[in-house]
PDB file of C-alpha atoms in Angstrom:
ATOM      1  CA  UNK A 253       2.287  -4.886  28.350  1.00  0.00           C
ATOM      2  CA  UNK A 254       2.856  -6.581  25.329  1.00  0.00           C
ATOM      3  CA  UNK A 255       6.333  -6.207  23.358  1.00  0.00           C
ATOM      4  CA  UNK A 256       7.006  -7.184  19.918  1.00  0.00           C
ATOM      5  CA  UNK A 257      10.082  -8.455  18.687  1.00  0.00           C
ATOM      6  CA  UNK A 258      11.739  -8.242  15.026  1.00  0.00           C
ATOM      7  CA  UNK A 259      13.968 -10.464  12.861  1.00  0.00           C
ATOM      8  CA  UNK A 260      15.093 -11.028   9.670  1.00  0.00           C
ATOM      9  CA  UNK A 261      15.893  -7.860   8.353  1.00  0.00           C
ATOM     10  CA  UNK A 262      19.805  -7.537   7.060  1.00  0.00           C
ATOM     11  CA  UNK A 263      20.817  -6.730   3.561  1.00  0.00           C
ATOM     12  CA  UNK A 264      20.010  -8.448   0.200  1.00  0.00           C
ATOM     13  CA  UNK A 265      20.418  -7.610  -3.705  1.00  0.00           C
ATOM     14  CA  UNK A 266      18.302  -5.915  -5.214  1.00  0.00           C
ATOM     15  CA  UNK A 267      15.621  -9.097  -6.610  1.00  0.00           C
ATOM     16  CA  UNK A 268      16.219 -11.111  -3.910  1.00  0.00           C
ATOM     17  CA  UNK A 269      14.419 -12.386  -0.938  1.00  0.00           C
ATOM     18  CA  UNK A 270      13.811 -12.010   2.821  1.00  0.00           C
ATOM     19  CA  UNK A 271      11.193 -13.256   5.465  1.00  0.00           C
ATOM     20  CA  UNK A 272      10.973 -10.895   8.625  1.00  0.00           C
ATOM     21  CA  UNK A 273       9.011 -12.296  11.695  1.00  0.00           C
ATOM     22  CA  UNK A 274       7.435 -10.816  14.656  1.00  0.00           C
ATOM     23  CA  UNK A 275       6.610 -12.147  17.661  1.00  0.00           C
ATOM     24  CA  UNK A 276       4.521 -10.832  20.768  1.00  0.00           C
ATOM     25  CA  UNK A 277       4.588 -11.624  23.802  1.00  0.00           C
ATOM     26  CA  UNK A 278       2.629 -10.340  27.220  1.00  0.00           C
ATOM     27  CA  UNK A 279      -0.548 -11.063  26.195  1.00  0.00           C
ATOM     28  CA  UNK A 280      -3.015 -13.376  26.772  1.00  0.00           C
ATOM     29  CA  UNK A 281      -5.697 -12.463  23.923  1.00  0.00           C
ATOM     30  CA  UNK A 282      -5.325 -12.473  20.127  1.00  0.00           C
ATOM     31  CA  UNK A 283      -4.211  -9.737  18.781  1.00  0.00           C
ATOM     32  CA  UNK A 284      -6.948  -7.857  16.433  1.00  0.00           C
ATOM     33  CA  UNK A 285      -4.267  -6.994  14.090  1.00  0.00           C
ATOM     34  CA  UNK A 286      -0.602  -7.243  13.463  1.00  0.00           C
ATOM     35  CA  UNK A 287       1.449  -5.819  10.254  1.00  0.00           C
ATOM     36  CA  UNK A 288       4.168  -4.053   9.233  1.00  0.00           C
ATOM     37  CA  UNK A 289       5.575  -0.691   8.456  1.00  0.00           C
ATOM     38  CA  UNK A 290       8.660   0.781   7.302  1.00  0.00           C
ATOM     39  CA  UNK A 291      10.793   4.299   7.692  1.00  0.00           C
ATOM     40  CA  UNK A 292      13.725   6.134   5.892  1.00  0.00           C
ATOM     41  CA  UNK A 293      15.130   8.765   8.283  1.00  0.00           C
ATOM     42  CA  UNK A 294      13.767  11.518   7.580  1.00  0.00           C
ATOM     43  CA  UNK A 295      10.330  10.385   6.467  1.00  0.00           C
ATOM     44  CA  UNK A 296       7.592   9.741   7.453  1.00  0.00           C
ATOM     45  CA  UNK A 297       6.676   5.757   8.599  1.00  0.00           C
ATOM     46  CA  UNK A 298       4.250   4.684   6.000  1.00  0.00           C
ATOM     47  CA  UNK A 299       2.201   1.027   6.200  1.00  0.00           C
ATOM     48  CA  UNK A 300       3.450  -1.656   4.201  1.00  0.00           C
ATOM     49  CA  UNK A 301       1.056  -4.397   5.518  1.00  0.00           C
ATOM     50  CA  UNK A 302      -1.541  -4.856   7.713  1.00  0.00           C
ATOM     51  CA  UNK A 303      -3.344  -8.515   8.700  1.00  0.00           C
ATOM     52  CA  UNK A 304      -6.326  -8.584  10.915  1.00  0.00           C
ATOM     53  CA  UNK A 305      -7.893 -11.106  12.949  1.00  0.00           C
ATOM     54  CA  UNK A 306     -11.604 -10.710  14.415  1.00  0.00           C
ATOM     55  CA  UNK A 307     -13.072 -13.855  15.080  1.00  0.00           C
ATOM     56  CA  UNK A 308     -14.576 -14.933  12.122  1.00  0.00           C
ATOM     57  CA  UNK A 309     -13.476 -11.812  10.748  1.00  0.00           C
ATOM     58  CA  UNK A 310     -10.290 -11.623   9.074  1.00  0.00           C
ATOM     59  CA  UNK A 311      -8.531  -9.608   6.092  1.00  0.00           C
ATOM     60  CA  UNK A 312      -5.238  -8.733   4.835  1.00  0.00           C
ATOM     61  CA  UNK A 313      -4.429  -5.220   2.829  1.00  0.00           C
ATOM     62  CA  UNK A 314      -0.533  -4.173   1.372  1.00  0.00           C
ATOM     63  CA  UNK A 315       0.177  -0.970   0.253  1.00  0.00           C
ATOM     64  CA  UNK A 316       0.449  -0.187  -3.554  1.00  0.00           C
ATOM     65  CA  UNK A 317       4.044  -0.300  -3.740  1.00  0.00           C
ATOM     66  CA  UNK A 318       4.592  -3.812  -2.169  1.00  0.00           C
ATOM     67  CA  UNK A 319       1.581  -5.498  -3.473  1.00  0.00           C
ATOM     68  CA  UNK A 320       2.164  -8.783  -5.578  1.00  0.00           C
ATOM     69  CA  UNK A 321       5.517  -8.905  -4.047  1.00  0.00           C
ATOM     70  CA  UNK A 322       5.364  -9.170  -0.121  1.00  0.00           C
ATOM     71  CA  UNK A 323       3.103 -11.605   1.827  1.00  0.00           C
ATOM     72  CA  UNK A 324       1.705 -11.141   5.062  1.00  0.00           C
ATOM     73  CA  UNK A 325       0.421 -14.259   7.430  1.00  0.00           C
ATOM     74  CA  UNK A 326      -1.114 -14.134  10.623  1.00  0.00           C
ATOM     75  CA  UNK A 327       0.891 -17.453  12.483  1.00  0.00           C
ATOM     76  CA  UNK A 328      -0.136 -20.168  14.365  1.00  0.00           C
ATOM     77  CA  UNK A 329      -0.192 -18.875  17.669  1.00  0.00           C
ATOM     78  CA  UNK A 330      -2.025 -15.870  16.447  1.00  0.00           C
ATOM     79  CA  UNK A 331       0.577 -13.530  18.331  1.00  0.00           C
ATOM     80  CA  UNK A 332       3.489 -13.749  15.338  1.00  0.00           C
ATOM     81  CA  UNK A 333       3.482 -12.226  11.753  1.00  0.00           C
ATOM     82  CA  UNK A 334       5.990 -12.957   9.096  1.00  0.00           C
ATOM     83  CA  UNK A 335       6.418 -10.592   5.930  1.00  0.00           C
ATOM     84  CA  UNK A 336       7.964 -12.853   2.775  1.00  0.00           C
ATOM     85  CA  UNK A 337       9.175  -9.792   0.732  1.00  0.00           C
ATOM     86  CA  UNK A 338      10.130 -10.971  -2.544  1.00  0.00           C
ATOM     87  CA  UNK A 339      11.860  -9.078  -5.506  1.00  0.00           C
ATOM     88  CA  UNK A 340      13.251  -6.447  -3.376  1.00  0.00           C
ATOM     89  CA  UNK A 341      13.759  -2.944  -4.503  1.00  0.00           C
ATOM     90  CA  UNK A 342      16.465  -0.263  -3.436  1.00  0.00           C
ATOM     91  CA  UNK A 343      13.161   1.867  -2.870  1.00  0.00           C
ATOM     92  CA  UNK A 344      12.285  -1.054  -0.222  1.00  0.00           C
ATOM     93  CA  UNK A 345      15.648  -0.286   1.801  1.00  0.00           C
ATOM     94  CA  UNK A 346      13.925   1.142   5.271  1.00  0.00           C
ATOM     95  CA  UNK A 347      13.299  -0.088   8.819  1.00  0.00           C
ATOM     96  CA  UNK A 348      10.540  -2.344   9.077  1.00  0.00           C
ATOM     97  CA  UNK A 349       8.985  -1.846  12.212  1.00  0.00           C
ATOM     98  CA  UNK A 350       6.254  -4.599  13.671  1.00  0.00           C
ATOM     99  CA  UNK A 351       3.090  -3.220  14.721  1.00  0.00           C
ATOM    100  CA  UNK A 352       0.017  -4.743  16.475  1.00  0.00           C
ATOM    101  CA  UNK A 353      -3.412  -3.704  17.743  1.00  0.00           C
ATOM    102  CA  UNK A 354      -4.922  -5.023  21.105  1.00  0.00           C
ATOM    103  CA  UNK A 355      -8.659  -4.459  21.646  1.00  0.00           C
ATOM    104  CA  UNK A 356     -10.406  -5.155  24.677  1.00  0.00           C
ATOM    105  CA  UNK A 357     -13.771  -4.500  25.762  1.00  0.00           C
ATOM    106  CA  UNK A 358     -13.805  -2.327  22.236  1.00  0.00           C
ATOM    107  CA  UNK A 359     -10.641  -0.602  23.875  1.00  0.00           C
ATOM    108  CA  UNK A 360      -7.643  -0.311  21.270  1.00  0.00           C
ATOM    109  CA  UNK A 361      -4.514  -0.308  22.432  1.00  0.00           C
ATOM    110  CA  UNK A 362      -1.075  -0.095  19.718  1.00  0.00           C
ATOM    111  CA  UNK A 363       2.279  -1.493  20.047  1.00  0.00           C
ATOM    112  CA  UNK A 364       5.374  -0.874  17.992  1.00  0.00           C
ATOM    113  CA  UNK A 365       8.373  -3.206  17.842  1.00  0.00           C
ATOM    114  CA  UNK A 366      11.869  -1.496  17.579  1.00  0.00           C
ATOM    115  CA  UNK A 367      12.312  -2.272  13.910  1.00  0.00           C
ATOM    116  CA  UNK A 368      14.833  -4.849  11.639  1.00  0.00           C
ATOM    117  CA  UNK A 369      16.982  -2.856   9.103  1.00  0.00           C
ATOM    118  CA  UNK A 370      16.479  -4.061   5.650  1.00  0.00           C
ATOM    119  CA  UNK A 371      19.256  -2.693   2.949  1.00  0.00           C
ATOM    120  CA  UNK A 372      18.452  -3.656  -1.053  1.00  0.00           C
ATOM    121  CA  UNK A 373      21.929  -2.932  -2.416  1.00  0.00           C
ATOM    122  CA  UNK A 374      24.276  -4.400  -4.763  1.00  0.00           C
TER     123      UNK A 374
END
């Protein structure tokens, strides 16, 4: 029941900036976690960023690749995520796809949103 919605993405030189955003929606709890992953066709969708809330329980882990250069954060309501990906890469050029975790009554349940195409070209 919930849905996840992208924005943001479009295409930027290689070194600059964007800020994607997710929001959710159809839910009444806070989502346990919400992040970000990316895909080139033909590959496989890998994790860029992952930001978990559990109460008093919370973390935030990037993969190796985007780490010291993107930024996660959880917003304020807890159903929307922003990415701030700094100094942008060609290799960054995918579709970033939003992705959150419901769990209920220790009862997981994913969602996927249907992805904002970021391009790192000159």
């Amino acid at each position: 029941q919930v849905q996840l919605v992208e924005s943001g993405g479009g295409l930027v030189q290689p070194g600059g900036s964007l800020r994607l955003s997710c929001a959710a929606s159809g839910s009444s709890f806070t989502l346990w976690s919400m992040g970000w992953y990316r895909q080139v066709p033909g590959k496989e969708r890998e994790l860029v960023t992952v930001a978990t809330k559990g109460g008093i329980s919370s973390s935030t882990r990037y993969a190796s690749s985007v780490k010291g250069r993107f930024t996660i954060s959880r917003g304020n309501p807890d159903n929307t995520v922003d990415l701030q990906m700094n100094n942008l890469e060609p290799e960054d050029s995918a579709v970033y796809y939003c992705k959150a975790v419901d769990v209920v009554d220790n009862f997981a349940t994913e969602y996927w949103g249907k992805g904002t195409l970021v391009t790192v070209s000159l």
